[in-house]
Amino acid sequence: MEADNAGTAGASRTEIEPYSTYLAAHEVLVSLRAARSECEILETGQRALLTVRTSALLPSAVRQVAVRLVALLCAHPATDSVAMVTGLTLALTAAEPSVRCEVYQALGSLYEVKGILATVAIPDNAKSALDAAILSDLNHSQHHLRSAALALLPIVRPHGQSTGPNSVFNTICSYAADAHPKVRQAALCAILRQHMMGAALPVEMYDECVVATKDDFEQVRLVAIELVWAISSAYPEYPVVIEKYETIETIRLLDDAFVKLCDMVNDSSVIVRQRACAILGRYRDVKHTFLSQTFSKQVMSNLRRFAHRGPRGKSGRNRGHHSGPSKTSIPTPEGDADVESDEFRLLDSGAAGAFVHGLEDEYQEVRDAAIESITELSIGSTEFAAKAVDFLVDMFNDSSDRVRLCAIRALVAIGDRSLIHLTEEQLSIALSAMKDASHIVREGIYSFLAVSAVAQPEALTKLMAAMKSSLDKYPDDQMPIYRALMALGLSHSDVINTAFVRALLGISEHYLSREARIDDTVYAGNVILLMNTDLPTRRDLALVLPDYVFSHLPYLRDKYRGCFPQDLVRSVPFELEFVRQMLEQPRDDPTIAQLSLDDKRRQISSALANIRNVLGLVCDREELRGGDGVERSWQIETAALLARRIGEFEQDSTNTIAGTTVVQQADHAVVDYARAIELMLVVQSRAATMLRRQEHVDLASSIMLGLYKIEARSVGLDPSCRLALVYLRLFAHAAWLHAHSMACYDSRLAVRMYSEFALRAKRTEQVLRDRSVHPSELVDLVQRQSQQQAKSTNTQPANDQPKLSAESILAFIARFKPLLFSPVGHCQLVSANCSKTVIARRPVEFNHIFPLHLSLTASLTWVAHRSKIVVVVTLPTNEVITLHPPPSTLKPLSPMHWSLEWDEIPVSLPLSSGESTAVGLTIALQHTADMPWSDSFIVKSAMVPDTYKIESYYKAAGDIARRHICIPIAVANLSIGVNPVEFKPPPSSFTRI
């Protein structure tokens, strides 16, 4: 009775009391998500707000927890966030400093989450009270209160509302030199926030920010280097005067700030060093003298200036009475500053060789940031890029895979702009890196070699020998190696001569050569290298090459598409007319093979437009009555037409050049949605005869699983497309229920099934109503649901009767009309490329007594959360095991791109003996289901057992696997051969023979 009265406003004001103890408030804070009704939420919010406004009776710790509780409740839609924020601000005047600090932090978090004080305004009296409290607390003796007030001041008074000496910006700047580091950090962060909101930073702040970069507090230095970069970017040409020993030198502010940040690479903090290295890459138009100095630890001569030291300078320790050098002079040790030298430097000795220090740092995060900045600076300066190549190649020997990949990507970016000429030492390092255990690193090395060049034929011979070794050791690297050989052939036309060709192919000058095997991968790579040189070189090589090389060209060209030039026929001598005819008339369909890439794209676009037209016809059809024979005939014909259009699209998309991207992920999503619509039309045409038939259960399961695959494997879908998927999943749920005929099941199971569907229908109708979409079949279904629920409530308890009849579900299936699915923008495909390790390429022997450890290497693209990545193991007994890879096996390569290297996947096989078998491995994502309990049954495509224990549901509901659906994302699954062997213990010294 007391809980019921708490839901009304009048009762809540008279009966609700504040929290009296810390434990009571903290318990509610921890278990807030367990609240099941809006009345409990409102009561909790009123109690928390009343606790905050009760000043003299409660300890400050209780009120602090109450403030956190109010901030958490403001995010709930049932609460009035403006009224609760107003109550917090009005309670500031009588609150203790700790409570006021908690209120400021809560308001800051609400500004970030819900736009309070920005897009959502509060009353003027509350805003005035908040403004006065902040200005008063800026001079408080407690540093945490000053810090919280400084952080909130730019939010309460945005940029542009006040000017002059008493402006918000000047007020914040005055606290940048506060005695406490937390206050200095808050002041600098507020200045940076003001700059991001449009405030112009004065150039006079530059010296203060430079001083802050030497602060003892790490967080202050982090913000200071950001401000140094912001000011130097706003005033790049502002002159900075350097005066020392009566010598004046003027440099640009941009160059001076670059030098100051170079010195921060030697900071004692790892985070500061990483941030400094990362910010260096943002600079543009820095003078080449300062850029070159980052690769030399000794200050260059062009950054030194002569200074007259006066009479004292002439009597230094290194100067005698004679003009020549003194025999007793003591030289200055290398690396130490000579305080009596007649020169001064435009940068500190610590700033020299900034990138050398960054690349040699002991932490890989710093090395990664240094490489990324070198890449960015190399794009703007060719001379800097030439100096960076030697240092980046040395990073191939780094112990971290991530650092090696960063160095490879940097070199590939440099090589894309201008060809990299390798020295003998650099080539040796690159060839050693080709033996890396990670296939991702090896493919990166191949890409780097594709944009590189060597000067001597001997070096190219050494390179081809390494390529041959890689082909033999890593067969999966065949196509990346061939693509690298294509580029090498084009860039080494002046190096490849007749002597090189004879040595490469083993051609004798005096004897006939034995014809090479056409299926030899090494031989195919050699031919790809030679045939990708320029046309004059190929014509010269035709005098040396045997005839069998040219006779193999048609087969190799068709087998390795995209690895040979378009004018390949011009390389064949006129005497081999039959070969020229075969190259001019490809073996494949000439109407497809002779199409250019643009023609293929237009052909695929036409096929996709046909699919969209049929989808538009289905989604925009007139209102259906359901059960009509004409409608069933139309549904069958439309499903057949849609299947034919999908087949045409698949045929056109398969006839594409290897390595080219013709079909975007958004187009693939439309085609997959069309497949689901095709199955939907089949279900509608068979709606009257769907009861208790496995094929109809499979249709509903295929629709549901296909829709989840579209959503899970497409990154960047707009909300309207996701809504279309949610609505069609409601249809799949209805079809699955109708195919089962729930009347023959246990009453508790039937109630649960129908209740899940009714809840899904209600949620979907609410979401569609919010977007002004009102499908008549869904509105009618929800109305019938409400009538049935009211009827069951008046007659008997709801637990004894389903809330929705089978006739209503059948009517919904027959009248269902899907929403249009048309992605807007660019979508990305979530995928994974799996590759076997060296151990996994041969059958693995195992004994059932011991667990088997398999290994898997994969690269994942466009995966947002690594916690959703799972490895699915399929045992020989068709049992499926889902395993979460350890965090140490997943390494981020770039945002939403991961590398998986799991060497010990535990698998227990029950087979004790028998023939060799295989274990399947694949990568999947755990996608959150709309209705976890029902959808877990639907996607398995199995009939629900007639006997059902309600207790088993509650036990399974706590399992995390029930809340997710595993969506495979691997391009191809791996099959690892296993060979069961009998366990034989080794003989001991006590065993009788």
Short mmCIF file of C-alpha atoms in Angstrom, two decimals, residues 339-502:
data_model
loop_
_atom_site.label_atom_id
_atom_site.label_comp_id
_atom_site.label_asym_id
_atom_site.label_seq_id
_atom_site.Cartn_x
_atom_site.Cartn_y
_atom_site.Cartn_z
CA VAL A 339 79.31 27.09 -21.56
CA GLU A 340 82.36 29.04 -22.74
CA SER A 341 81.86 28.37 -26.46
CA ASP A 342 81.60 31.31 -28.87
CA GLU A 343 78.41 29.93 -30.40
CA PHE A 344 74.83 29.38 -29.40
CA ARG A 345 72.23 27.11 -30.91
CA LEU A 346 68.73 27.83 -32.15
CA LEU A 347 67.45 24.71 -30.38
CA ASP A 348 68.32 22.83 -27.24
CA SER A 349 70.54 19.79 -27.47
CA GLY A 350 67.65 17.65 -26.20
CA ALA A 351 65.50 18.67 -29.18
CA ALA A 352 68.07 17.39 -31.66
CA GLY A 353 67.25 13.93 -33.02
CA ALA A 354 63.67 13.99 -31.74
CA PHE A 355 62.48 11.21 -34.03
CA VAL A 356 65.60 9.17 -33.35
CA HIS A 357 64.74 9.29 -29.65
CA GLY A 358 61.11 8.46 -30.46
CA LEU A 359 62.00 5.46 -32.62
CA GLU A 360 64.39 4.16 -29.96
CA ASP A 361 61.92 4.56 -27.10
CA GLU A 362 61.35 1.50 -24.94
CA TYR A 363 57.54 1.78 -25.17
CA GLN A 364 55.87 0.75 -28.40
CA GLU A 365 53.18 3.45 -28.05
CA VAL A 366 55.86 6.13 -28.40
CA ARG A 367 57.45 4.35 -31.35
CA ASP A 368 54.05 4.04 -33.05
CA ALA A 369 53.35 7.74 -32.61
CA ALA A 370 56.79 8.67 -33.94
CA ILE A 371 56.29 6.56 -37.06
CA GLU A 372 52.85 8.03 -37.71
CA SER A 373 54.23 11.57 -37.44
CA ILE A 374 57.12 10.73 -39.75
CA THR A 375 54.57 9.50 -42.27
CA GLU A 376 52.56 12.72 -42.09
CA LEU A 377 55.64 14.93 -42.40
CA SER A 378 57.00 12.85 -45.30
CA ILE A 379 53.91 13.64 -47.35
CA GLY A 380 54.76 17.34 -47.30
CA SER A 381 58.55 17.13 -47.76
CA THR A 382 60.37 14.93 -50.26
CA GLU A 383 63.76 15.61 -48.68
CA PHE A 384 62.47 14.61 -45.26
CA ALA A 385 60.97 11.43 -46.72
CA ALA A 386 64.34 10.47 -48.21
CA LYS A 387 65.99 10.81 -44.80
CA ALA A 388 63.20 8.88 -43.08
CA VAL A 389 63.50 5.75 -45.24
CA ASP A 390 66.68 4.48 -43.59
CA PHE A 391 65.26 4.86 -40.07
CA LEU A 392 61.92 3.27 -40.99
CA VAL A 393 63.57 0.27 -42.60
CA ASP A 394 65.52 -0.30 -39.38
CA MET A 395 62.17 -0.58 -37.59
CA PHE A 396 61.57 -3.88 -39.40
CA ASN A 397 63.73 -5.43 -36.68
CA ASP A 398 61.47 -4.13 -33.89
CA SER A 399 60.19 -6.67 -31.40
CA SER A 400 56.56 -5.49 -31.71
CA ASP A 401 54.36 -6.59 -34.62
CA ARG A 402 52.40 -3.39 -34.35
CA VAL A 403 55.50 -1.22 -34.71
CA ARG A 404 56.69 -3.23 -37.70
CA LEU A 405 53.30 -2.79 -39.38
CA CYS A 406 53.34 0.95 -38.70
CA ALA A 407 56.79 1.22 -40.29
CA ILE A 408 55.65 -0.77 -43.31
CA ARG A 409 52.58 1.40 -43.80
CA ALA A 410 54.72 4.51 -43.54
CA LEU A 411 57.14 3.28 -46.19
CA VAL A 412 54.32 2.25 -48.51
CA ALA A 413 52.81 5.72 -48.17
CA ILE A 414 56.18 7.27 -49.02
CA GLY A 415 56.71 4.89 -51.93
CA ASP A 416 53.30 5.69 -53.40
CA ARG A 417 54.47 9.27 -53.92
CA SER A 418 57.98 8.51 -55.18
CA LEU A 419 59.85 5.26 -55.78
CA ILE A 420 62.13 4.17 -52.89
CA HIS A 421 65.66 3.23 -53.96
CA LEU A 422 67.02 0.63 -51.57
CA THR A 423 70.62 0.21 -50.57
CA GLU A 424 72.14 -3.22 -50.12
CA GLU A 425 71.78 -3.06 -46.34
CA GLN A 426 68.15 -1.93 -46.54
CA LEU A 427 67.35 -4.72 -48.97
CA SER A 428 68.88 -7.29 -46.60
CA ILE A 429 66.72 -6.03 -43.75
CA ALA A 430 63.59 -6.16 -45.90
CA LEU A 431 64.33 -9.70 -47.09
CA SER A 432 64.86 -10.82 -43.51
CA ALA A 433 61.46 -9.40 -42.61
CA MET A 434 59.88 -11.61 -45.28
CA LYS A 435 60.44 -14.53 -42.91
CA ASP A 436 58.15 -13.01 -40.27
CA ALA A 437 55.67 -15.43 -38.71
CA SER A 438 52.77 -12.97 -39.14
CA HIS A 439 51.22 -13.09 -42.59
CA ILE A 440 50.04 -9.50 -42.16
CA VAL A 441 53.64 -8.33 -41.74
CA ARG A 442 54.74 -10.41 -44.73
CA GLU A 443 52.04 -8.95 -46.95
CA GLY A 444 53.12 -5.50 -45.83
CA ILE A 445 56.71 -6.29 -46.83
CA TYR A 446 55.51 -7.37 -50.27
CA SER A 447 53.65 -4.07 -50.62
CA PHE A 448 56.79 -2.19 -49.57
CA LEU A 449 58.94 -4.03 -52.12
CA ALA A 450 56.36 -3.18 -54.79
CA VAL A 451 57.13 0.53 -54.35
CA SER A 452 60.90 -0.01 -54.07
CA ALA A 453 63.72 -0.38 -56.58
CA VAL A 454 67.28 -1.70 -56.61
CA ALA A 455 70.09 -0.52 -58.84
CA GLN A 456 71.99 -3.71 -59.69
CA PRO A 457 70.86 -7.01 -61.31
CA GLU A 458 72.62 -8.91 -58.52
CA ALA A 459 70.36 -7.27 -55.95
CA LEU A 460 67.30 -8.15 -58.03
CA THR A 461 68.51 -11.75 -58.27
CA LYS A 462 68.82 -11.85 -54.49
CA LEU A 463 65.30 -10.46 -54.21
CA MET A 464 63.87 -13.10 -56.56
CA ALA A 465 65.57 -15.86 -54.56
CA ALA A 466 63.85 -14.57 -51.42
CA MET A 467 60.51 -14.49 -53.28
CA LYS A 468 61.02 -18.13 -54.31
CA SER A 469 61.73 -19.11 -50.72
CA SER A 470 58.57 -17.35 -49.54
CA LEU A 471 56.46 -19.08 -52.19
CA ASP A 472 57.73 -22.44 -51.02
CA LYS A 473 57.34 -21.73 -47.32
CA TYR A 474 54.10 -19.70 -47.37
CA PRO A 475 51.77 -20.89 -50.18
CA ASP A 476 48.99 -18.60 -48.97
CA ASP A 477 51.14 -15.57 -49.87
CA GLN A 478 51.03 -16.40 -53.58
CA MET A 479 48.81 -13.55 -54.81
CA PRO A 480 50.47 -10.82 -52.68
CA ILE A 481 53.84 -11.96 -54.02
CA TYR A 482 52.56 -11.91 -57.60
CA ARG A 483 51.22 -8.37 -57.17
CA ALA A 484 54.60 -7.30 -55.84
CA LEU A 485 56.35 -8.94 -58.82
CA MET A 486 54.07 -7.00 -61.18
CA ALA A 487 55.23 -3.71 -59.71
CA LEU A 488 58.86 -4.85 -59.60
CA GLY A 489 58.81 -5.74 -63.26
CA LEU A 490 57.47 -2.33 -64.22
CA SER A 491 60.02 -0.45 -62.11
CA HIS A 492 63.06 -2.54 -63.11
CA SER A 493 62.85 -2.51 -66.87
CA ASP A 494 66.32 -1.00 -67.08
CA VAL A 495 67.80 -3.66 -64.76
CA ILE A 496 66.26 -6.76 -66.34
CA ASN A 497 68.52 -7.77 -69.24
CA THR A 498 69.21 -10.95 -71.17
CA ALA A 499 71.85 -12.17 -68.71
CA PHE A 500 69.43 -11.74 -65.82
CA VAL A 501 66.72 -13.66 -67.71
CA ARG A 502 69.05 -16.56 -68.50
#
